[in-house]
PDB file of C-alpha atoms in Angstrom:
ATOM      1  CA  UNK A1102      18.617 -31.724  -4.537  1.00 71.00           C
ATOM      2  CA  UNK A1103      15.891 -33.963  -5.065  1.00 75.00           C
ATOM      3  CA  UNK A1104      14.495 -34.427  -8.563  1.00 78.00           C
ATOM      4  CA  UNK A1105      10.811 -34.269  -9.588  1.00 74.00           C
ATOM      5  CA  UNK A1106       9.652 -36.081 -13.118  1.00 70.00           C
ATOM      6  CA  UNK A1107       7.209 -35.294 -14.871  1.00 60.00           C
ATOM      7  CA  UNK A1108       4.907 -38.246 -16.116  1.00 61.00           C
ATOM      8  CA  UNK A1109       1.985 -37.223 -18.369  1.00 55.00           C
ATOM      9  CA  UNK A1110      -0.360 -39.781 -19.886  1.00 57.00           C
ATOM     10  CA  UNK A1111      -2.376 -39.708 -22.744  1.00 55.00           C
ATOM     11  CA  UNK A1112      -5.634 -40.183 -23.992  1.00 61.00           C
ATOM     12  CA  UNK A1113      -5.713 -42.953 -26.417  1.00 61.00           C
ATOM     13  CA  UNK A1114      -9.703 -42.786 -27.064  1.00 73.00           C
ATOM     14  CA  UNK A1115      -9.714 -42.980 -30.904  1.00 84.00           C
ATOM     15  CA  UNK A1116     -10.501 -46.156 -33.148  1.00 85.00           C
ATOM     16  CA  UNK A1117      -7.204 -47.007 -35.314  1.00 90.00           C
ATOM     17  CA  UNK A1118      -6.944 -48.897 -38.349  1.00 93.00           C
ATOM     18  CA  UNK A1119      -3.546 -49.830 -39.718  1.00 94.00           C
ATOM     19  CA  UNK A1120      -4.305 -50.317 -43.840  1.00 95.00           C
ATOM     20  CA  UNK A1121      -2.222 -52.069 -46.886  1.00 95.00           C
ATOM     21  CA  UNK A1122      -2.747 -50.480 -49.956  1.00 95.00           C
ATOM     22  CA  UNK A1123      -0.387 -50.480 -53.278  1.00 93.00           C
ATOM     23  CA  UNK A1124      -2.214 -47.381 -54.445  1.00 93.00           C
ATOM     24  CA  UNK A1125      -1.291 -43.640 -54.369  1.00 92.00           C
ATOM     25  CA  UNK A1126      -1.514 -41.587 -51.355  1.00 92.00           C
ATOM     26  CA  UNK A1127      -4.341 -39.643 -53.262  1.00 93.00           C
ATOM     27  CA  UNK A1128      -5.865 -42.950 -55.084  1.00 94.00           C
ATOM     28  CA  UNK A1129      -6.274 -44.291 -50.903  1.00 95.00           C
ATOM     29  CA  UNK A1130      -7.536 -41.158 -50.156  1.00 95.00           C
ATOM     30  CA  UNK A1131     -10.075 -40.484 -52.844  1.00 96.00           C
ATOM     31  CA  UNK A1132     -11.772 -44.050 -52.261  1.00 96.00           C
ATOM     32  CA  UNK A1133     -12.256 -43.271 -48.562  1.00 95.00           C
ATOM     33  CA  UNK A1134     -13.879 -40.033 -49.315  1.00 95.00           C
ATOM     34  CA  UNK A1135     -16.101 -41.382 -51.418  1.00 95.00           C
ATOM     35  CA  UNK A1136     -16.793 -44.794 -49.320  1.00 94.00           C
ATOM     36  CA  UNK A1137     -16.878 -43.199 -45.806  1.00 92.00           C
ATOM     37  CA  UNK A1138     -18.538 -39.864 -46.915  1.00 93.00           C
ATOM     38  CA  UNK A1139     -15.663 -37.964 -45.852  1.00 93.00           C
ATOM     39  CA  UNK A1140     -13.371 -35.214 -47.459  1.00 95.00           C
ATOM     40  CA  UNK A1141      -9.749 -35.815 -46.410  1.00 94.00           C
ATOM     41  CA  UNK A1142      -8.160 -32.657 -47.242  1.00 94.00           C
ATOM     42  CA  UNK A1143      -4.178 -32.754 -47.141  1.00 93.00           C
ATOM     43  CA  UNK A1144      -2.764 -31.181 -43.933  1.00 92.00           C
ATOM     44  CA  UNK A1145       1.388 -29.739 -43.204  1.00 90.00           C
ATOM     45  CA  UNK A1146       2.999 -33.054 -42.882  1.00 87.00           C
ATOM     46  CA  UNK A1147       3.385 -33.869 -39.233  1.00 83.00           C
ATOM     47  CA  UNK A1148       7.166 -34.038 -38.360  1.00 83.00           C
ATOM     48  CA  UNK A1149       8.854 -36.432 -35.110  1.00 80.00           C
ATOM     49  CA  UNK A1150      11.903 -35.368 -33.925  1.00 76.00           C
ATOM     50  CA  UNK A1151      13.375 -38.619 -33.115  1.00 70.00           C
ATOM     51  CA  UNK A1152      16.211 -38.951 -30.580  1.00 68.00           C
ATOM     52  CA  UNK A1153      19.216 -39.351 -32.684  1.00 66.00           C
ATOM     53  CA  UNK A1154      18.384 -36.022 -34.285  1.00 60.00           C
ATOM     54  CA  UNK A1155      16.681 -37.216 -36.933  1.00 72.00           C
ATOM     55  CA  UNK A1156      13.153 -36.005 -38.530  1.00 78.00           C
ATOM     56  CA  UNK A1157      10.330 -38.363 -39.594  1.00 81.00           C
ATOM     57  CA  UNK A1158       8.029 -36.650 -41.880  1.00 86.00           C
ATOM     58  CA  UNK A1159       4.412 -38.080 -41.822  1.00 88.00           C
ATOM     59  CA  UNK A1160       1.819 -37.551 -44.856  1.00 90.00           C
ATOM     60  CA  UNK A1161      -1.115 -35.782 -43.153  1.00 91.00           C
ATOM     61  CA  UNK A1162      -4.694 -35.810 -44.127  1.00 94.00           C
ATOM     62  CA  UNK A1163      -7.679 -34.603 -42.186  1.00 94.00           C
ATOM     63  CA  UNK A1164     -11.526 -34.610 -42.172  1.00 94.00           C
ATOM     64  CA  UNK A1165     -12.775 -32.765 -39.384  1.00 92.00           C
ATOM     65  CA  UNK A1166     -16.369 -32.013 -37.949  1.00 89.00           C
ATOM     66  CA  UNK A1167     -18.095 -30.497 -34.717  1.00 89.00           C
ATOM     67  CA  UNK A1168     -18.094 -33.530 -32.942  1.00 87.00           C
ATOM     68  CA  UNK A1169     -15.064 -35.975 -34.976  1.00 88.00           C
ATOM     69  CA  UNK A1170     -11.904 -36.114 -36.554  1.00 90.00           C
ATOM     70  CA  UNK A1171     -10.552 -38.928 -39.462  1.00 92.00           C
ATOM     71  CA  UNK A1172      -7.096 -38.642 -40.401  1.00 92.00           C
ATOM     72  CA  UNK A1173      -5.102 -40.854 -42.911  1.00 94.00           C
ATOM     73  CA  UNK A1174      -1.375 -41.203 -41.871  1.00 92.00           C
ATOM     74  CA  UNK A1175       1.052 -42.379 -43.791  1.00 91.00           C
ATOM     75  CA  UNK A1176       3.478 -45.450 -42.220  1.00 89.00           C
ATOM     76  CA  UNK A1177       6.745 -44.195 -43.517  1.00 88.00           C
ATOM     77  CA  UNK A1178       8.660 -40.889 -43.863  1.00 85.00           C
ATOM     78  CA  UNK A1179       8.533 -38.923 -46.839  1.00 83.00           C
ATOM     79  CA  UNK A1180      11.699 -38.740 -48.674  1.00 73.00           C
ATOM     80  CA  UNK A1181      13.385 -41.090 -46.097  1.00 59.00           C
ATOM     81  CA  UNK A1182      14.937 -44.239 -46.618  1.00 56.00           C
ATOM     82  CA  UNK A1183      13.217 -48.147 -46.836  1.00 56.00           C
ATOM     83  CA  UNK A1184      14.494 -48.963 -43.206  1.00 54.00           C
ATOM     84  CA  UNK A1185      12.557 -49.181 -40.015  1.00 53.00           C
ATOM     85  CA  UNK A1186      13.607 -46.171 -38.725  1.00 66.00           C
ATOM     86  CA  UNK A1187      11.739 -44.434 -41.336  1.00 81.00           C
ATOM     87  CA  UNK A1188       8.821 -45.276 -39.873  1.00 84.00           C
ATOM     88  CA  UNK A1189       5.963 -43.826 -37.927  1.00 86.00           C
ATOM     89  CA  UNK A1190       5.337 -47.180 -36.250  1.00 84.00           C
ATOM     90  CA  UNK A1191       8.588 -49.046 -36.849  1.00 86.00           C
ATOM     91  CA  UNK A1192       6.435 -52.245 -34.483  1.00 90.00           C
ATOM     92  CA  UNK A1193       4.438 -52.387 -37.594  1.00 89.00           C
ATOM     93  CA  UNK A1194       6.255 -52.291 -40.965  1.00 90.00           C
ATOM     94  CA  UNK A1195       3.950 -54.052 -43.353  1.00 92.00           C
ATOM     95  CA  UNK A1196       1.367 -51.568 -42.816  1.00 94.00           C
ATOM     96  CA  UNK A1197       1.596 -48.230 -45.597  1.00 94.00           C
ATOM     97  CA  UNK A1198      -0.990 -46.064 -43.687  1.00 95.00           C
ATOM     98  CA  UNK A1199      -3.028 -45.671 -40.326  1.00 94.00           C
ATOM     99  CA  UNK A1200      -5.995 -44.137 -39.833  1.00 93.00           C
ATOM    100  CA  UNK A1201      -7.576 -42.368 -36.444  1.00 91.00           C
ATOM    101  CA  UNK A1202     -11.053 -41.971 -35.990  1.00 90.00           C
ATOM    102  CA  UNK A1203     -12.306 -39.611 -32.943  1.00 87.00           C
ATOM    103  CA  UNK A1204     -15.823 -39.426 -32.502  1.00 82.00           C
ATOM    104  CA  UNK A1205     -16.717 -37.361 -29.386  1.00 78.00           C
ATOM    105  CA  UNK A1206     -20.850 -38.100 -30.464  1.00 71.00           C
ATOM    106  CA  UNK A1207     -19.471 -41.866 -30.283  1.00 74.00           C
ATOM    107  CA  UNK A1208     -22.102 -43.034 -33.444  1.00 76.00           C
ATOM    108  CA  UNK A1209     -19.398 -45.019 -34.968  1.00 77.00           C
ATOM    109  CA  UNK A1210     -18.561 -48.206 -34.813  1.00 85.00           C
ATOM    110  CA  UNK A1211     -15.160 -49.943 -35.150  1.00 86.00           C
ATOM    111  CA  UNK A1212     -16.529 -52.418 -37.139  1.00 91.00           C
ATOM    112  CA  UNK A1213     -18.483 -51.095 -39.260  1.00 90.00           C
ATOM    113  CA  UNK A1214     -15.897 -48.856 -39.743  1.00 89.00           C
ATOM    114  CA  UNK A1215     -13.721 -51.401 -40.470  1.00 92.00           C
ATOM    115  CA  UNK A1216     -15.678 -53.594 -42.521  1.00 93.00           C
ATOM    116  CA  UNK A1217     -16.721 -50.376 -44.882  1.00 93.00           C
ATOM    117  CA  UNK A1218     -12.524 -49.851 -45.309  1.00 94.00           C
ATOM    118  CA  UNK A1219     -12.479 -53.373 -46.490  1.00 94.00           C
ATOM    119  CA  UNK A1220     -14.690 -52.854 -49.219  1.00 94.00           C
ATOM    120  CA  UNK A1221     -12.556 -50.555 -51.037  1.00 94.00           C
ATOM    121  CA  UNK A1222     -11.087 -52.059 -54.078  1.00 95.00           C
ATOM    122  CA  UNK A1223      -7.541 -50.020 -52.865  1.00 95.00           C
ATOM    123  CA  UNK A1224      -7.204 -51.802 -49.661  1.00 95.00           C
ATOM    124  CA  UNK A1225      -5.840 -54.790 -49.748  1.00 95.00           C
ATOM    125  CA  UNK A1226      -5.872 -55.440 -46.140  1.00 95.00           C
ATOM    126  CA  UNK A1227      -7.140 -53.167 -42.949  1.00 94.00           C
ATOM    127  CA  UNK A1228      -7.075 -54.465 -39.353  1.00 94.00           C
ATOM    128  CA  UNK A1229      -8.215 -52.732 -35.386  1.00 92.00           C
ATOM    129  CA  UNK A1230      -5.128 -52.262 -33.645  1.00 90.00           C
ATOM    130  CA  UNK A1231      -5.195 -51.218 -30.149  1.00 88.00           C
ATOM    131  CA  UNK A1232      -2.734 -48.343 -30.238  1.00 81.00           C
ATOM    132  CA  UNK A1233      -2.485 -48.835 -26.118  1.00 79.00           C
ATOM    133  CA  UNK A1234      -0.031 -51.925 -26.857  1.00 84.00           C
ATOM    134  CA  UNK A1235       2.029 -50.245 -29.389  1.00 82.00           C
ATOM    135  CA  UNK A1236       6.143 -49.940 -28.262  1.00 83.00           C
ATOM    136  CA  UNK A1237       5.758 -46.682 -29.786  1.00 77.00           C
ATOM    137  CA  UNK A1238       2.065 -44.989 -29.589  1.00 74.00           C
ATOM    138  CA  UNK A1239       3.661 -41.691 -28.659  1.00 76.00           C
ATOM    139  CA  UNK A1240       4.448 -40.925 -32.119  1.00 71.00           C
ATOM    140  CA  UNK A1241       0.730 -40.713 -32.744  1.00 76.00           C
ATOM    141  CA  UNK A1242       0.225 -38.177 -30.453  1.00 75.00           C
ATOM    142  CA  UNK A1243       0.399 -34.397 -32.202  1.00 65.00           C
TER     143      UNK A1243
END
């Protein structure tokens, strides 16, 4: 019998910022609100079931309007362990959180998106990262 797979592809069309920041999950949180004009209200943590029937559990936070939707991620599991499988994207370690801007209106820039996160005494370093050339972008889809 001949088998059929099923390939589905997904749409990537959001801007994403990996971020450093030493801070709190709230501290992070409470300086984008106020720098971005936002209001990033804490969400159920989104939880990956990885293959070797393990769980990551992913800090969740979400600002949502008509026509967008900012979310702050956080990198590693809550309550798991220091090593890379801990994290949400294991290709990129250093960074603590990710954020995902989708803008349907498309009034938003990257980089002035960018360049506003960089102002925030909290961040010490934010960078674009093109989540099409991440090893494991289908963790960001939920």
């Amino acid at each position: 019998m001949k088998k059929t797979k099923l390939q589905v592809e997904y749409d990537f069309d959001f801007i994403f910022v990996g971020l450093v920041s030493s801070s709190k999950e709230y501290t992070l949180a409470w300086h984008l609100n106020k720098t971005l004009q936002v209001n990033l209200i804490k969400q159920e943590d989104v939880v990956i079931s990885m293959s070797n029937q393990n769980h990551l559990r992913i800090s969740n936070l979400l600002f949502e309007t008509e026509n967008s939707a900012l979310r702050l991620l956080g990198n590693r599991s809550i309550g798991g362990n220091q090593d890379a499988k801990s994290l949400l994207l294991p290709e990129l370690p250093n960074f603590t959180h990710f954020i995902t801007m989708k803008d349907e209106s498309e009034t938003v820039n990257d980089q002035q998106l960018l360049n506003k996160i960089r102002q925030i005494i909290v961040v010490d370093y934010a960078a674009l990262i093109d989540a099409l050339k991440l090893k494991n972008k289908d963790n960001l889809i939920f």
